[in-house]
Structure formats: structure tokens, C-alpha cells
mmCIF file of C-alpha atoms in Angstrom:
data_model
loop_
_atom_site.group_PDB
_atom_site.id
_atom_site.type_symbol
_atom_site.label_atom_id
_atom_site.label_comp_id
_atom_site.label_asym_id
_atom_site.label_seq_id
_atom_site.Cartn_x
_atom_site.Cartn_y
_atom_site.Cartn_z
ATOM 1 C CA MET A 1 0.000 0.000 0.000
ATOM 2 C CA ASP A 2 1.214 3.505 -0.846
ATOM 3 C CA PRO A 3 2.550 5.254 2.294
ATOM 4 C CA GLY A 4 0.211 8.207 1.761
ATOM 5 C CA THR A 5 -2.809 5.921 1.483
ATOM 6 C CA GLU A 6 -1.645 3.982 4.521
ATOM 7 C CA ALA A 7 -1.299 7.195 6.540
ATOM 8 C CA SER A 8 -4.780 8.269 5.462
ATOM 9 C CA ARG A 9 -6.225 4.903 6.455
ATOM 10 C CA HIS A 10 -4.652 5.132 9.917
ATOM 11 C CA ALA A 11 -5.927 8.697 10.349
ATOM 12 C CA VAL A 12 -9.495 7.681 9.474
ATOM 13 C CA ALA A 13 -9.276 4.632 11.761
ATOM 14 C CA ALA A 14 -8.081 6.798 14.651
ATOM 15 C CA GLU A 15 -10.922 9.255 14.080
ATOM 16 C CA ARG A 16 -13.388 6.363 13.971
ATOM 17 C CA VAL A 17 -12.195 5.177 17.389
ATOM 18 C CA ARG A 18 -12.659 8.658 18.852
ATOM 19 C CA SER A 19 -16.108 8.931 17.268
ATOM 20 C CA ALA A 20 -17.161 5.527 18.585
ATOM 21 C CA ARG A 21 -16.272 6.564 22.111
ATOM 22 C CA PHE A 22 -18.119 9.865 21.772
ATOM 23 C CA VAL A 23 -21.266 8.167 20.442
ATOM 24 C CA SER A 24 -21.182 5.541 23.200
ATOM 25 C CA VAL A 25 -20.902 8.207 25.901
ATOM 26 C CA PHE A 26 -23.625 10.317 24.284
ATOM 27 C CA ARG A 27 -25.910 7.274 23.997
ATOM 28 C CA PHE A 28 -25.369 6.096 27.558
ATOM 29 C CA VAL A 29 -25.923 9.544 29.046
ATOM 30 C CA GLY A 30 -28.918 10.244 26.802
ATOM 31 C CA ILE A 31 -30.654 6.959 27.561
ATOM 32 C CA SER A 32 -29.980 7.365 31.289
ATOM 33 C CA ILE A 33 -31.671 10.780 31.216
ATOM 34 C CA ALA A 34 -34.577 9.481 29.100
ATOM 35 C CA PHE A 35 -34.980 6.517 31.464
ATOM 36 C CA ALA A 36 -35.143 8.856 34.445
ATOM 37 C CA LEU A 37 -37.697 11.102 32.718
ATOM 38 C CA ASN A 38 -39.810 8.114 31.707
ATOM 39 C CA LEU A 39 -39.971 7.117 35.384
ATOM 40 C CA LEU A 40 -40.430 10.530 36.988
ATOM 41 C CA VAL A 41 -42.514 12.655 34.595
ATOM 42 C CA PRO A 42 -45.765 10.646 35.102
ATOM 43 C CA TYR A 43 -45.515 11.370 38.835
ATOM 44 C CA ALA A 44 -45.097 15.092 38.188
ATOM 45 C CA ILE A 45 -47.616 15.235 35.311
ATOM 46 C CA PRO A 46 -50.211 12.444 35.768
ATOM 47 C CA LYS A 47 -51.654 13.038 32.279
ATOM 48 C CA GLN A 48 -48.384 11.873 30.780
ATOM 49 C CA ALA A 49 -48.748 8.392 32.314
ATOM 50 C CA ALA A 50 -50.480 7.232 29.135
ATOM 51 C CA TYR A 51 -47.315 7.964 27.174
ATOM 52 C CA GLN A 52 -44.981 6.158 29.524
ATOM 53 C CA SER A 53 -42.942 3.397 27.847
ATOM 54 C CA ASP A 54 -42.584 -0.075 29.314
ATOM 55 C CA ILE A 55 -39.918 0.161 32.011
ATOM 56 C CA ARG A 56 -38.695 -3.347 31.231
ATOM 57 C CA LEU A 57 -37.926 -2.310 27.656
ATOM 58 C CA PHE A 58 -36.095 0.741 28.930
ATOM 59 C CA VAL A 59 -34.022 -1.405 31.299
ATOM 60 C CA CYS A 60 -32.998 -3.683 28.419
ATOM 61 C CA TYR A 61 -32.096 -0.674 26.267
ATOM 62 C CA TRP A 62 -30.057 0.870 29.096
ATOM 63 C CA LEU A 63 -28.158 -2.388 29.684
ATOM 64 C CA LEU A 64 -27.316 -2.669 25.976
ATOM 65 C CA ALA A 65 -26.119 0.943 25.960
ATOM 66 C CA ALA A 66 -23.947 0.191 28.994
ATOM 67 C CA ALA A 67 -22.483 -2.850 27.211
ATOM 68 C CA VAL A 68 -21.577 -0.783 24.135
ATOM 69 C CA PHE A 69 -20.122 1.902 26.399
ATOM 70 C CA TRP A 70 -17.877 -0.761 27.977
ATOM 71 C CA ALA A 71 -16.940 -2.207 24.565
ATOM 72 C CA ASN A 72 -15.711 1.190 23.424
ATOM 73 C CA ARG A 73 -13.280 1.270 26.308
ATOM 74 C CA GLN A 74 -11.555 -1.782 24.777
ATOM 75 C CA PRO A 75 -8.882 -1.091 22.120
ATOM 76 C CA GLY A 76 -10.194 -1.459 18.577
ATOM 77 C CA LEU A 77 -13.520 -3.081 19.476
ATOM 78 C CA GLY A 78 -15.658 0.051 19.507
ATOM 79 C CA ALA A 79 -14.437 1.247 16.114
ATOM 80 C CA ARG A 80 -15.838 -1.901 14.498
ATOM 81 C CA LEU A 81 -19.236 -1.272 16.107
ATOM 82 C CA VAL A 82 -19.786 2.420 15.424
ATOM 83 C CA GLY A 83 -22.660 2.858 12.992
ATOM 84 C CA LEU A 84 -23.697 -0.782 13.247
ATOM 85 C CA ASP A 85 -24.652 -0.373 16.912
ATOM 86 C CA VAL A 86 -27.197 2.230 15.791
ATOM 87 C CA VAL A 87 -28.835 -0.304 13.460
ATOM 88 C CA ILE A 88 -28.588 -3.291 15.804
ATOM 89 C CA ILE A 89 -29.414 -1.619 19.140
ATOM 90 C CA ASP A 90 -30.780 1.912 18.974
ATOM 91 C CA MET A 91 -33.280 1.620 16.133
ATOM 92 C CA PRO A 92 -34.908 -1.674 17.239
ATOM 93 C CA CYS A 93 -35.057 -0.541 20.880
ATOM 94 C CA SER A 94 -36.512 2.863 20.019
ATOM 95 C CA PHE A 95 -39.062 1.175 17.743
ATOM 96 C CA LEU A 96 -40.204 -1.141 20.545
ATOM 97 C CA LEU A 97 -40.502 1.766 22.974
ATOM 98 C CA GLU A 98 -42.531 3.812 20.498
ATOM 99 C CA TRP A 99 -44.608 0.817 19.471
ATOM 100 C CA ASP A 100 -45.512 0.254 23.131
ATOM 101 C CA VAL A 101 -46.726 3.869 23.431
ATOM 102 C CA VAL A 102 -48.632 3.718 20.121
ATOM 103 C CA ALA A 103 -50.340 0.498 21.227
ATOM 104 C CA LYS A 104 -51.434 2.161 24.484
ATOM 105 C CA ASN A 105 -52.881 5.130 22.585
ATOM 106 C CA PRO A 106 -54.770 3.651 19.604
ATOM 107 C CA ASN A 107 -56.560 6.901 18.770
ATOM 108 C CA VAL A 108 -53.509 9.216 18.755
ATOM 109 C CA ALA A 109 -51.048 9.594 15.850
ATOM 110 C CA GLY A 110 -48.640 11.866 17.747
ATOM 111 C CA PRO A 111 -46.444 9.192 19.342
ATOM 112 C CA ALA A 112 -45.714 7.641 15.944
ATOM 113 C CA MET A 113 -44.701 11.036 14.527
ATOM 114 C CA GLY A 114 -42.510 11.787 17.533
ATOM 115 C CA SER A 115 -40.039 9.116 16.494
ATOM 116 C CA VAL A 116 -39.095 10.880 13.219
ATOM 117 C CA PRO A 117 -36.594 13.337 14.792
ATOM 118 C CA PHE A 118 -35.141 10.475 16.801
ATOM 119 C CA TYR A 119 -34.462 8.394 13.682
ATOM 120 C CA MET A 120 -32.858 11.433 12.055
ATOM 121 C CA LEU A 121 -30.587 11.756 15.078
ATOM 122 C CA LEU A 122 -29.670 8.068 14.858
ATOM 123 C CA VAL A 123 -28.759 8.397 11.177
ATOM 124 C CA MET A 124 -26.434 11.256 12.123
ATOM 125 C CA ALA A 125 -24.933 9.054 14.842
ATOM 126 C CA ALA A 126 -24.255 6.372 12.212
ATOM 127 C CA ALA A 127 -22.339 8.992 10.201
ATOM 128 C CA PHE A 128 -19.654 8.984 12.897
ATOM 129 C CA SER A 129 -18.543 5.652 11.421
ATOM 130 C CA LEU A 130 -17.168 7.585 8.406
ATOM 131 C CA GLN A 131 -18.469 4.747 6.204
ATOM 132 C CA THR A 132 -21.228 5.554 3.740
ATOM 133 C CA TRP A 133 -22.677 2.044 3.649
ATOM 134 C CA ARG A 134 -23.374 2.146 7.374
ATOM 135 C CA ILE A 135 -25.145 5.488 6.980
ATOM 136 C CA VAL A 136 -27.274 4.120 4.144
ATOM 137 C CA LEU A 137 -28.056 0.980 6.161
ATOM 138 C CA ALA A 138 -29.147 3.086 9.143
ATOM 139 C CA ALA A 139 -31.352 5.228 6.885
ATOM 140 C CA VAL A 140 -33.008 2.194 5.280
ATOM 141 C CA VAL A 141 -33.711 0.504 8.633
ATOM 142 C CA GLY A 142 -34.906 3.788 10.142
ATOM 143 C CA CYS A 143 -37.296 4.458 7.248
ATOM 144 C CA ALA A 144 -38.680 0.906 7.427
ATOM 145 C CA LEU A 145 -39.315 1.075 11.185
ATOM 146 C CA GLN A 146 -40.818 4.561 10.931
ATOM 147 C CA MET A 147 -43.107 3.401 8.139
ATOM 148 C CA LEU A 148 -44.236 0.483 10.287
ATOM 149 C CA LEU A 149 -45.088 2.823 13.163
ATOM 150 C CA LEU A 150 -47.067 5.086 10.827
ATOM 151 C CA VAL A 151 -48.997 2.089 9.507
ATOM 152 C CA ILE A 152 -49.893 1.035 13.059
ATOM 153 C CA ALA A 153 -50.948 4.537 14.139
ATOM 154 C CA PRO A 154 -54.409 5.835 13.128
ATOM 155 C CA GLU A 155 -54.192 8.028 10.023
ATOM 156 C CA GLY A 156 -50.432 7.944 10.424
ATOM 157 C CA ILE A 157 -49.735 6.747 6.878
ATOM 158 C CA GLN A 158 -50.493 10.201 5.476
ATOM 159 C CA PHE A 159 -47.442 11.579 7.280
ATOM 160 C CA ALA A 160 -45.115 9.142 5.514
ATOM 161 C CA PHE A 161 -44.817 11.528 2.546
ATOM 162 C CA TRP A 162 -42.684 13.927 4.568
ATOM 163 C CA ALA A 163 -41.349 11.686 7.355
ATOM 164 C CA ILE A 164 -39.521 9.206 5.069
ATOM 165 C CA PRO A 165 -37.981 11.882 2.777
ATOM 166 C CA SER A 166 -36.830 13.769 5.880
ATOM 167 C CA ILE A 167 -34.885 10.748 7.164
ATOM 168 C CA GLY A 168 -33.516 10.097 3.671
ATOM 169 C CA GLY A 169 -32.480 13.736 3.292
ATOM 170 C CA VAL A 170 -30.520 13.635 6.523
ATOM 171 C CA ALA A 171 -28.808 10.443 5.323
ATOM 172 C CA ALA A 172 -27.882 12.080 1.979
ATOM 173 C CA ILE A 173 -26.319 15.048 3.780
ATOM 174 C CA CYS A 174 -24.366 12.706 6.063
ATOM 175 C CA VAL A 175 -23.102 10.648 3.107
ATOM 176 C CA TYR A 176 -21.931 13.798 1.316
ATOM 177 C CA ASN A 177 -20.216 15.125 4.426
ATOM 178 C CA THR A 178 -18.544 11.766 5.115
ATOM 179 C CA ARG A 179 -17.116 11.514 1.612
ATOM 180 C CA ARG A 180 -15.925 15.093 1.774
ATOM 181 C CA THR A 181 -14.283 14.476 5.161
ATOM 182 C CA THR A 182 -12.451 11.350 3.979
ATOM 183 C CA ARG A 183 -11.204 13.220 0.895
ATOM 184 C CA LEU A 184 -9.892 16.001 3.105
ATOM 185 C CA VAL A 185 -8.126 13.441 5.317
ATOM 186 C CA ASP A 186 -6.604 11.785 2.226
ATOM 187 C CA ASN A 187 -5.359 15.123 0.923
ATOM 188 C CA ALA A 188 -3.972 16.121 4.317
ATOM 189 C CA ALA A 189 -2.177 12.781 4.692
ATOM 190 C CA ARG A 190 -0.639 13.046 1.219
ATOM 191 C CA GLU A 191 0.473 16.607 1.898
ATOM 192 C CA GLN A 192 2.026 15.593 5.209
ATOM 193 C CA ARG A 193 3.780 12.688 3.525
ATOM 194 C CA ARG A 194 5.141 14.998 0.832
ATOM 195 C CA ARG A 195 6.395 17.508 3.398
ATOM 196 C CA GLU A 196 8.131 14.747 5.359
ATOM 197 C CA ARG A 197 9.802 13.508 2.193
ATOM 198 C CA LEU A 198 11.008 16.992 1.300
ATOM 199 C CA GLY A 199 12.347 17.433 4.829
ATOM 200 C CA ARG A 200 14.383 14.233 4.532
ATOM 201 C CA TYR A 201 15.931 15.053 1.182
ATOM 202 C CA PHE A 202 16.389 18.801 1.076
ATOM 203 C CA SER A 203 17.560 21.720 3.149
ATOM 204 C CA PRO A 204 14.682 23.905 4.425
ATOM 205 C CA GLN A 205 15.322 26.514 1.719
ATOM 206 C CA VAL A 206 15.383 23.946 -1.086
ATOM 207 C CA ALA A 207 12.345 22.120 0.325
ATOM 208 C CA GLU A 208 10.391 25.371 0.296
ATOM 209 C CA ARG A 209 11.325 25.945 -3.339
ATOM 210 C CA VAL A 210 10.426 22.384 -4.351
ATOM 211 C CA GLU A 211 7.059 22.781 -2.646
ATOM 212 C CA GLU A 212 6.446 25.922 -4.687
ATOM 213 C CA LEU A 213 7.275 24.074 -7.903
ATOM 214 C CA GLY A 214 4.629 21.433 -7.198
ATOM 215 C CA GLU A 215 4.322 17.686 -7.706
ATOM 216 C CA GLY A 216 4.889 17.796 -11.465
ATOM 217 C CA GLU A 217 8.524 18.778 -11.004
ATOM 218 C CA ALA A 218 9.278 15.412 -9.358
ATOM 219 C CA ALA A 219 9.346 13.780 -12.803
ATOM 220 C CA GLY A 220 12.773 12.768 -14.092
ATOM 221 C CA GLU A 221 14.871 15.526 -15.675
ATOM 222 C CA SER A 222 18.397 15.664 -17.010
ATOM 223 C CA CYS A 223 20.652 18.296 -15.445
ATOM 224 C CA GLU A 224 24.230 19.002 -14.477
ATOM 225 C CA VAL A 225 24.942 18.492 -10.801
ATOM 226 C CA THR A 226 27.906 17.933 -8.521
ATOM 227 C CA ILE A 227 27.794 14.653 -6.611
ATOM 228 C CA LEU A 228 29.442 14.116 -3.232
ATOM 229 C CA PHE A 229 30.185 10.727 -1.677
ATOM 230 C CA SER A 230 31.537 10.339 1.855
ATOM 231 C CA ASP A 231 32.681 7.262 3.760
ATOM 232 C CA LEU A 232 34.184 6.602 7.182
ATOM 233 C CA ARG A 233 37.564 4.896 7.122
ATOM 234 C CA ASP A 234 37.989 1.548 8.934
ATOM 235 C CA PHE A 235 34.494 1.812 10.408
ATOM 236 C CA THR A 236 33.853 -1.931 10.141
ATOM 237 C CA THR A 237 36.885 -2.635 12.355
ATOM 238 C CA LEU A 238 35.715 -0.013 14.849
ATOM 239 C CA ALA A 239 32.157 -1.343 14.874
ATOM 240 C CA GLU A 240 33.406 -4.808 15.871
ATOM 241 C CA THR A 241 34.603 -3.343 19.183
ATOM 242 C CA LEU A 242 31.256 -1.665 19.986
ATOM 243 C CA ARG A 243 27.856 -2.895 21.095
ATOM 244 C CA SER A 244 25.046 -2.645 18.548
ATOM 245 C CA ASP A 245 23.399 0.264 20.383
ATOM 246 C CA GLN A 246 26.728 2.126 20.449
ATOM 247 C CA VAL A 247 27.150 1.622 16.696
ATOM 248 C CA VAL A 248 23.674 3.037 16.053
ATOM 249 C CA ALA A 249 24.269 5.994 18.378
ATOM 250 C CA LEU A 250 27.605 6.754 16.701
ATOM 251 C CA LEU A 251 26.139 6.639 13.194
ATOM 252 C CA ASN A 252 23.164 8.784 14.215
ATOM 253 C CA ASP A 253 25.485 11.423 15.666
ATOM 254 C CA TYR A 254 27.776 11.322 12.639
ATOM 255 C CA HIS A 255 24.981 11.495 10.060
ATOM 256 C CA ALA A 256 23.192 14.287 11.934
ATOM 257 C CA ARG A 257 26.309 16.474 11.754
ATOM 258 C CA MET A 258 27.044 15.657 8.122
ATOM 259 C CA VAL A 259 23.470 16.221 6.921
ATOM 260 C CA GLU A 260 23.273 19.518 8.786
ATOM 261 C CA THR A 261 26.415 20.605 6.950
ATOM 262 C CA ILE A 262 25.047 19.479 3.582
ATOM 263 C CA PHE A 263 21.790 21.363 4.146
ATOM 264 C CA ALA A 264 23.712 24.462 5.265
ATOM 265 C CA HIS A 265 25.361 24.526 1.820
ATOM 266 C CA GLY A 266 22.078 23.979 -0.053
ATOM 267 C CA GLY A 267 22.739 20.341 -0.919
ATOM 268 C CA THR A 268 20.279 17.505 -1.438
ATOM 269 C CA LEU A 269 20.670 14.322 0.601
ATOM 270 C CA ASP A 270 20.247 11.372 -1.726
ATOM 271 C CA LYS A 271 20.726 8.411 0.583
ATOM 272 C CA TYR A 272 22.650 6.945 3.498
ATOM 273 C CA LEU A 273 25.193 4.261 2.637
ATOM 274 C CA GLY A 274 25.843 2.590 5.966
ATOM 275 C CA ASP A 275 28.659 4.684 7.426
ATOM 276 C CA GLY A 276 28.652 6.974 4.400
ATOM 277 C CA LEU A 277 26.211 9.019 2.355
ATOM 278 C CA MET A 278 25.538 10.462 -1.070
ATOM 279 C CA ALA A 279 24.483 14.037 -1.741
ATOM 280 C CA TYR A 280 24.334 16.309 -4.768
ATOM 281 C CA PHE A 281 24.201 20.005 -5.525
ATOM 282 C CA GLY A 282 22.386 21.801 -8.359
ATOM 283 C CA ALA A 283 19.066 19.918 -8.237
ATOM 284 C CA PRO A 284 16.131 19.947 -7.931
ATOM 285 C CA VAL A 285 16.660 23.730 -7.779
ATOM 286 C CA PRO A 286 19.402 24.911 -10.174
ATOM 287 C CA GLN A 287 22.515 26.432 -8.558
ATOM 288 C CA VAL A 288 25.055 28.124 -10.814
ATOM 289 C CA ASP A 289 27.775 27.543 -8.211
ATOM 290 C CA HIS A 290 26.895 23.918 -7.400
ATOM 291 C CA ALA A 291 30.472 22.702 -7.885
ATOM 292 C CA ALA A 292 31.924 25.277 -5.489
ATOM 293 C CA ARG A 293 29.142 24.563 -2.995
ATOM 294 C CA ALA A 294 29.917 20.847 -3.072
ATOM 295 C CA VAL A 295 33.656 21.380 -2.508
ATOM 296 C CA ARG A 296 33.040 23.843 0.316
ATOM 297 C CA CYS A 297 30.581 21.380 1.805
ATOM 298 C CA GLY A 298 33.191 18.609 1.677
ATOM 299 C CA LEU A 299 35.705 20.796 3.498
ATOM 300 C CA ALA A 300 33.063 21.826 6.041
ATOM 301 C CA MET A 301 32.160 18.173 6.618
ATOM 302 C CA GLN A 302 35.781 17.436 7.478
ATOM 303 C CA GLU A 303 35.729 20.374 9.901
ATOM 304 C CA ALA A 304 32.528 19.048 11.476
ATOM 305 C CA LEU A 305 34.174 15.640 11.853
ATOM 306 C CA ALA A 306 37.193 17.280 13.492
ATOM 307 C CA ARG A 307 34.906 18.924 16.065
ATOM 308 C CA MET A 308 33.234 15.577 16.651
ATOM 309 C CA ASN A 309 36.651 13.977 17.200
ATOM 310 C CA VAL A 310 37.500 16.592 19.824
ATOM 311 C CA GLU A 311 34.380 15.528 21.738
ATOM 312 C CA ARG A 312 35.265 11.871 21.274
ATOM 313 C CA ALA A 313 38.797 12.484 22.570
ATOM 314 C CA THR A 314 37.429 13.930 25.824
ATOM 315 C CA ARG A 315 35.578 10.637 26.300
ATOM 316 C CA GLY A 316 38.665 8.589 25.519
ATOM 317 C CA GLU A 317 37.297 7.354 22.179
ATOM 318 C CA VAL A 318 39.307 6.852 19.001
ATOM 319 C CA PRO A 319 39.047 9.537 16.295
ATOM 320 C CA LEU A 320 37.110 8.954 13.079
ATOM 321 C CA ARG A 321 38.520 9.482 9.583
ATOM 322 C CA MET A 322 36.454 10.231 6.489
ATOM 323 C CA GLY A 323 37.094 10.316 2.763
ATOM 324 C CA ILE A 324 35.044 12.493 0.395
ATOM 325 C CA GLY A 325 34.895 12.207 -3.385
ATOM 326 C CA ILE A 326 33.303 14.894 -5.592
ATOM 327 C CA HIS A 327 32.509 14.899 -9.319
ATOM 328 C CA THR A 328 30.465 17.102 -11.644
ATOM 329 C CA GLY A 329 28.446 15.709 -14.543
ATOM 330 C CA THR A 330 25.039 15.223 -16.134
ATOM 331 C CA VAL A 331 22.560 12.933 -14.401
ATOM 332 C CA VAL A 332 18.844 12.191 -14.402
ATOM 333 C CA VAL A 333 17.137 13.377 -11.221
ATOM 334 C CA GLY A 334 13.609 12.360 -10.219
ATOM 335 C CA ASP A 335 11.352 9.894 -8.432
ATOM 336 C CA VAL A 336 12.590 6.373 -9.148
ATOM 337 C CA GLY A 337 11.337 3.017 -7.937
ATOM 338 C CA ALA A 338 8.265 0.845 -7.516
ATOM 339 C CA PRO A 339 4.901 2.344 -6.457
ATOM 340 C CA ARG A 340 5.369 0.882 -2.959
ATOM 341 C CA ARG A 341 8.868 2.322 -2.489
ATOM 342 C CA ARG A 342 10.119 5.347 -4.387
ATOM 343 C CA GLU A 343 13.168 7.547 -3.940
ATOM 344 C CA TYR A 344 14.051 10.977 -5.238
ATOM 345 C CA THR A 345 17.533 10.223 -6.532
ATOM 346 C CA ALA A 346 20.186 10.942 -9.155
ATOM 347 C CA ILE A 347 21.140 8.334 -11.746
ATOM 348 C CA GLY A 348 23.951 8.382 -14.296
ATOM 349 C CA ASP A 349 27.613 7.749 -15.018
ATOM 350 C CA ALA A 350 28.592 10.819 -13.018
ATOM 351 C CA VAL A 351 27.323 9.114 -9.863
ATOM 352 C CA ASN A 352 29.592 6.122 -10.456
ATOM 353 C CA VAL A 353 32.585 8.386 -11.091
ATOM 354 C CA ALA A 354 32.007 10.299 -7.841
ATOM 355 C CA ALA A 355 31.824 7.034 -5.890
ATOM 356 C CA ARG A 356 35.087 5.788 -7.388
ATOM 357 C CA ILE A 357 36.842 9.081 -6.698
ATOM 358 C CA GLU A 358 35.797 8.709 -3.064
ATOM 359 C CA ASP A 359 37.511 5.296 -3.070
ATOM 360 C CA LEU A 360 40.704 6.994 -4.337
ATOM 361 C CA THR A 361 40.969 9.114 -1.193
ATOM 362 C CA LYS A 362 42.361 5.992 0.492
ATOM 363 C CA LEU A 363 45.053 5.663 -2.181
ATOM 364 C CA HIS A 364 46.058 9.325 -2.038
ATOM 365 C CA ALA A 365 45.555 9.547 1.760
ATOM 366 C CA VAL A 366 43.650 12.844 1.389
ATOM 367 C CA PRO A 367 40.387 13.877 3.063
ATOM 368 C CA VAL A 368 38.751 15.417 -0.048
ATOM 369 C CA LEU A 369 39.375 14.574 -3.708
ATOM 370 C CA VAL A 370 37.648 16.144 -6.717
ATOM 371 C CA SER A 371 37.623 15.501 -10.449
ATOM 372 C CA GLU A 372 38.837 17.750 -13.250
ATOM 373 C CA ALA A 373 35.211 18.470 -14.164
ATOM 374 C CA THR A 374 34.508 19.774 -10.669
ATOM 375 C CA ARG A 375 37.705 21.855 -10.610
ATOM 376 C CA ARG A 376 36.726 23.539 -13.895
ATOM 377 C CA ALA A 377 33.141 24.121 -12.762
ATOM 378 C CA ALA A 378 34.292 25.640 -9.455
ATOM 379 C CA GLY A 379 36.400 28.203 -11.340
ATOM 380 C CA ASP A 380 38.382 30.680 -9.287
ATOM 381 C CA ALA A 381 36.228 30.259 -6.182
ATOM 382 C CA LEU A 382 38.695 27.739 -4.728
ATOM 383 C CA ALA A 383 42.318 26.711 -5.093
ATOM 384 C CA PHE A 384 43.389 23.139 -5.898
ATOM 385 C CA SER A 385 46.539 21.092 -6.119
ATOM 386 C CA SER A 386 46.915 18.248 -8.569
ATOM 387 C CA ALA A 387 46.644 14.700 -7.227
ATOM 388 C CA GLY A 388 47.560 13.065 -10.515
ATOM 389 C CA ARG A 389 45.857 11.267 -13.370
ATOM 390 C CA VAL A 390 44.140 7.978 -12.499
ATOM 391 C CA GLN A 391 42.363 5.262 -14.400
ATOM 392 C CA LEU A 392 38.907 4.539 -13.022
ATOM 393 C CA LYS A 393 37.339 1.110 -13.308
ATOM 394 C CA GLY A 394 34.909 0.901 -16.211
ATOM 395 C CA ARG A 395 36.141 4.073 -17.962
ATOM 396 C CA ALA A 396 38.315 4.193 -21.075
ATOM 397 C CA GLN A 397 39.841 7.589 -20.328
ATOM 398 C CA ALA A 398 41.863 8.473 -17.267
ATOM 399 C CA VAL A 399 40.582 11.191 -14.929
ATOM 400 C CA GLU A 400 42.576 14.074 -13.497
ATOM 401 C CA THR A 401 42.056 14.484 -9.761
ATOM 402 C CA TYR A 402 42.663 17.417 -7.438
ATOM 403 C CA VAL A 403 42.794 18.223 -3.744
ATOM 404 C CA PRO A 404 41.185 21.477 -2.530
ATOM 405 C CA VAL A 405 43.937 23.607 -0.968
ATOM 406 C CA HIS A 406 41.855 26.279 0.689
ATOM 407 C CA ASP A 407 38.359 27.693 0.591
ATOM 408 C CA ALA A 408 37.062 31.126 -0.292
ATOM 409 C CA PRO A 409 34.596 32.738 2.187
ATOM 410 C CA SER A 410 31.890 30.209 3.027
ATOM 411 C CA VAL A 411 28.250 30.321 1.992
ATOM 412 C CA GLU A 412 27.209 31.165 5.543
ATOM 413 C CA GLY A 413 29.831 33.879 5.889
ATOM 414 C CA ARG A 414 28.765 35.640 2.702
ATOM 415 C CA SER A 415 25.119 35.409 3.761
ATOM 416 C CA LYS A 416 25.838 37.020 7.135
ATOM 417 C CA ARG A 417 27.821 39.873 5.575
ATOM 418 C CA ALA A 418 25.056 40.389 3.023
#
């Protein structure tokens, strides 16, 4: 099931549970008050004794209401009953109570007509189920029982022409409102899902821009970007000396710092790769300086790791080392994957080159290594020193590599001065 649909289904189910509890409380309190009035009013107004319902029927109704009230205190049980309890309990019990009064007053049509507003109320109670078929079922049963009461009552059949349409009209309004509510929940769940996805992939500024562009921009598009791969050195050996919870805590701390740095430079997080990650710059929002941003980000990530190592040293823990490879090239960026699991990602040869350059940081023993394409795209914004020409696996031509020597004023620094 699509995550957005699944979220919507859970939201509707949660609302149904809350509604079931509300209806059960409302029913129990309402019947308790009606029971008390049925007992006490004839003593205060003797003329009303003729319209008193059978107390035994009221006791049965009250006990059933109490049972449903208890059932709604149990997890999940009440949600399956809401709407159906109206058809199974309320409508038959109210019919028997009204039928008892009608039978005691064979020459009066009023008691049979008095049940119309009550059936309307019960149809509205069924609407709390947020399922149209339960609303329709309640309306059909309510109309049938009301019609039977009107047939029993003297001259009551003539009132069927407005009583039945009134119950049906209430049901139609409830069906419309239920469908509209579920659509709103679906839309809200999809929007929340989309916002969460944007928050995972993009910096807040980029996420805001992507949201402005709309859903259509998520389709695949070819563009030039700068890809960054990072990887912790000898992490497998280190992880063997740690407990599983310590490994998770370490990776969470490391990734939190790295992703914060990537977002600070306007990058897009593509995915986590165990103890490493992949990010790119220049998409989905174009950035004319994406190459320089990526290189500055790589240097800033090494600085963030150095600060993390200072904290680790105070705890007597070994320092971490990281290699970063950066390459600029044309890729396809968009939503990729099966309907059940999709990722906003970059695909292309440039991604493979960036990953292999990251592997070369071990060979050259440097923290950050970039390709000739990235050096050219960065222009005069940064200074580089040559790391030599290397042959990458799967490529016919060798690639020139460079090490960033120093950085021009950072993105954050320029923003603050501006």
C-alpha cells in the first residue's frame, strides 16, 4: 500500500475510534436521562402516564447501551461497532418503545410522529462511522421502522410523505459530508507525507522551493549536478569493538552532523550508505555555483568531523577518519522506484565516477578529492593542487584528480555579511 494511502487509512481509523467513544458516551448519558424522565414525569404530570414506555424495555435498552459503552473502552472493538450499533441496538429498541406507546394510545397519531426526529438523530450518529454504507443501512432501517409505526398509528400513513424523505435527506447530507471528510483526510495525509519527504531530502530553503514548484517537477529531468560521496575509514573494524546500540548511536550522531552541513550549503541528501552518504548540488533547484558549494561542503564536513573527534577524545574514544569524493556531470534526477517504495535520486555515469573518486581518497591519503570536471566548474572560487591522473574502473579515459587547498569565504559567511 502507498505510504500516503496507509497514513490516510490510519488517520481515518483513529478518528473512527474517537467517534465511537463519543457516540457511546452520548448514547449512555442520553438513555440514562430518558430513562429517568420516563420514570419521573408521570408522577409530576399524571396526564403523561399514558405515554410512559414499558420500564422493562427501557431497562434492556439501558443495559445494551452500557455494554456498548464498555466495549468502546476496549482497544479497537468500539471502532468496528460504530454505525452498526445504531442499526442493531438503537433503532430496534426505540421502535419497541414507540410501538408500546402507540399500542397504548390507539386513537392518537402523535407518538408515531414523535419518532421521526429520533431516527434522524440516529442516522447522524451512524455517520460517525465515516463509512457511507453504514449510513445508508441506518437510513433504510430507520425508514422501514418509521413506516411500520405510521402504519400502526391511526391516520399515520399520510405523514409518511414527509417523514420518510426527511430521514432520507438527513442520510444524503451525512453521506456527502462523510465523503468530503475522507477526501480532506486523504489530501492532508498526502500533503504531510510529501512535506516529510522533502524534509528528509532537502535543506529547508530547497524544500520550500520544491514545494512551490509542485508535484509535477518530481518527474525525471536531465541536469548538471555535482555529486558528493563520503565514507568513514575503517568503520567496520571499529564497529566490531562496539555494542550494537553504540554503533547506532555513533552513526546517528555522525549522520546528523554531516546532513546539517550538507543542508547548510544547499545540498540535497540522496541516501545513506551505511557509514557513508551520497548528496548532490544543483538539483532539484538549479545552482550556478553547485560545484563550489559541493567542494566547500566537503571541506566543512571534514571540519565538522574534526569537532566531533574533539568531543570523542574527551571521552577517551578513538578519532574517526572520512574520505570524500566529488565529481560534476550530467545525471537524471527524479522519483525512481516501484509504487510501494520510491526515492528521489540521481542516476547516471557521473554518480559512479564520484563514488570511485571517493575510493581513491584511500590511495592518495587525502580527506577530499575532486575531479577535473569539478575543478573547472568551481572556477576561481577555490584553489586546488593536482593529485595526478588515475584510471577509473569501467572508464576508457583516465581522470585528473585534485585536492582542494583552501576555501574562499563560506556560503554562511557571505550570507551574514550580506
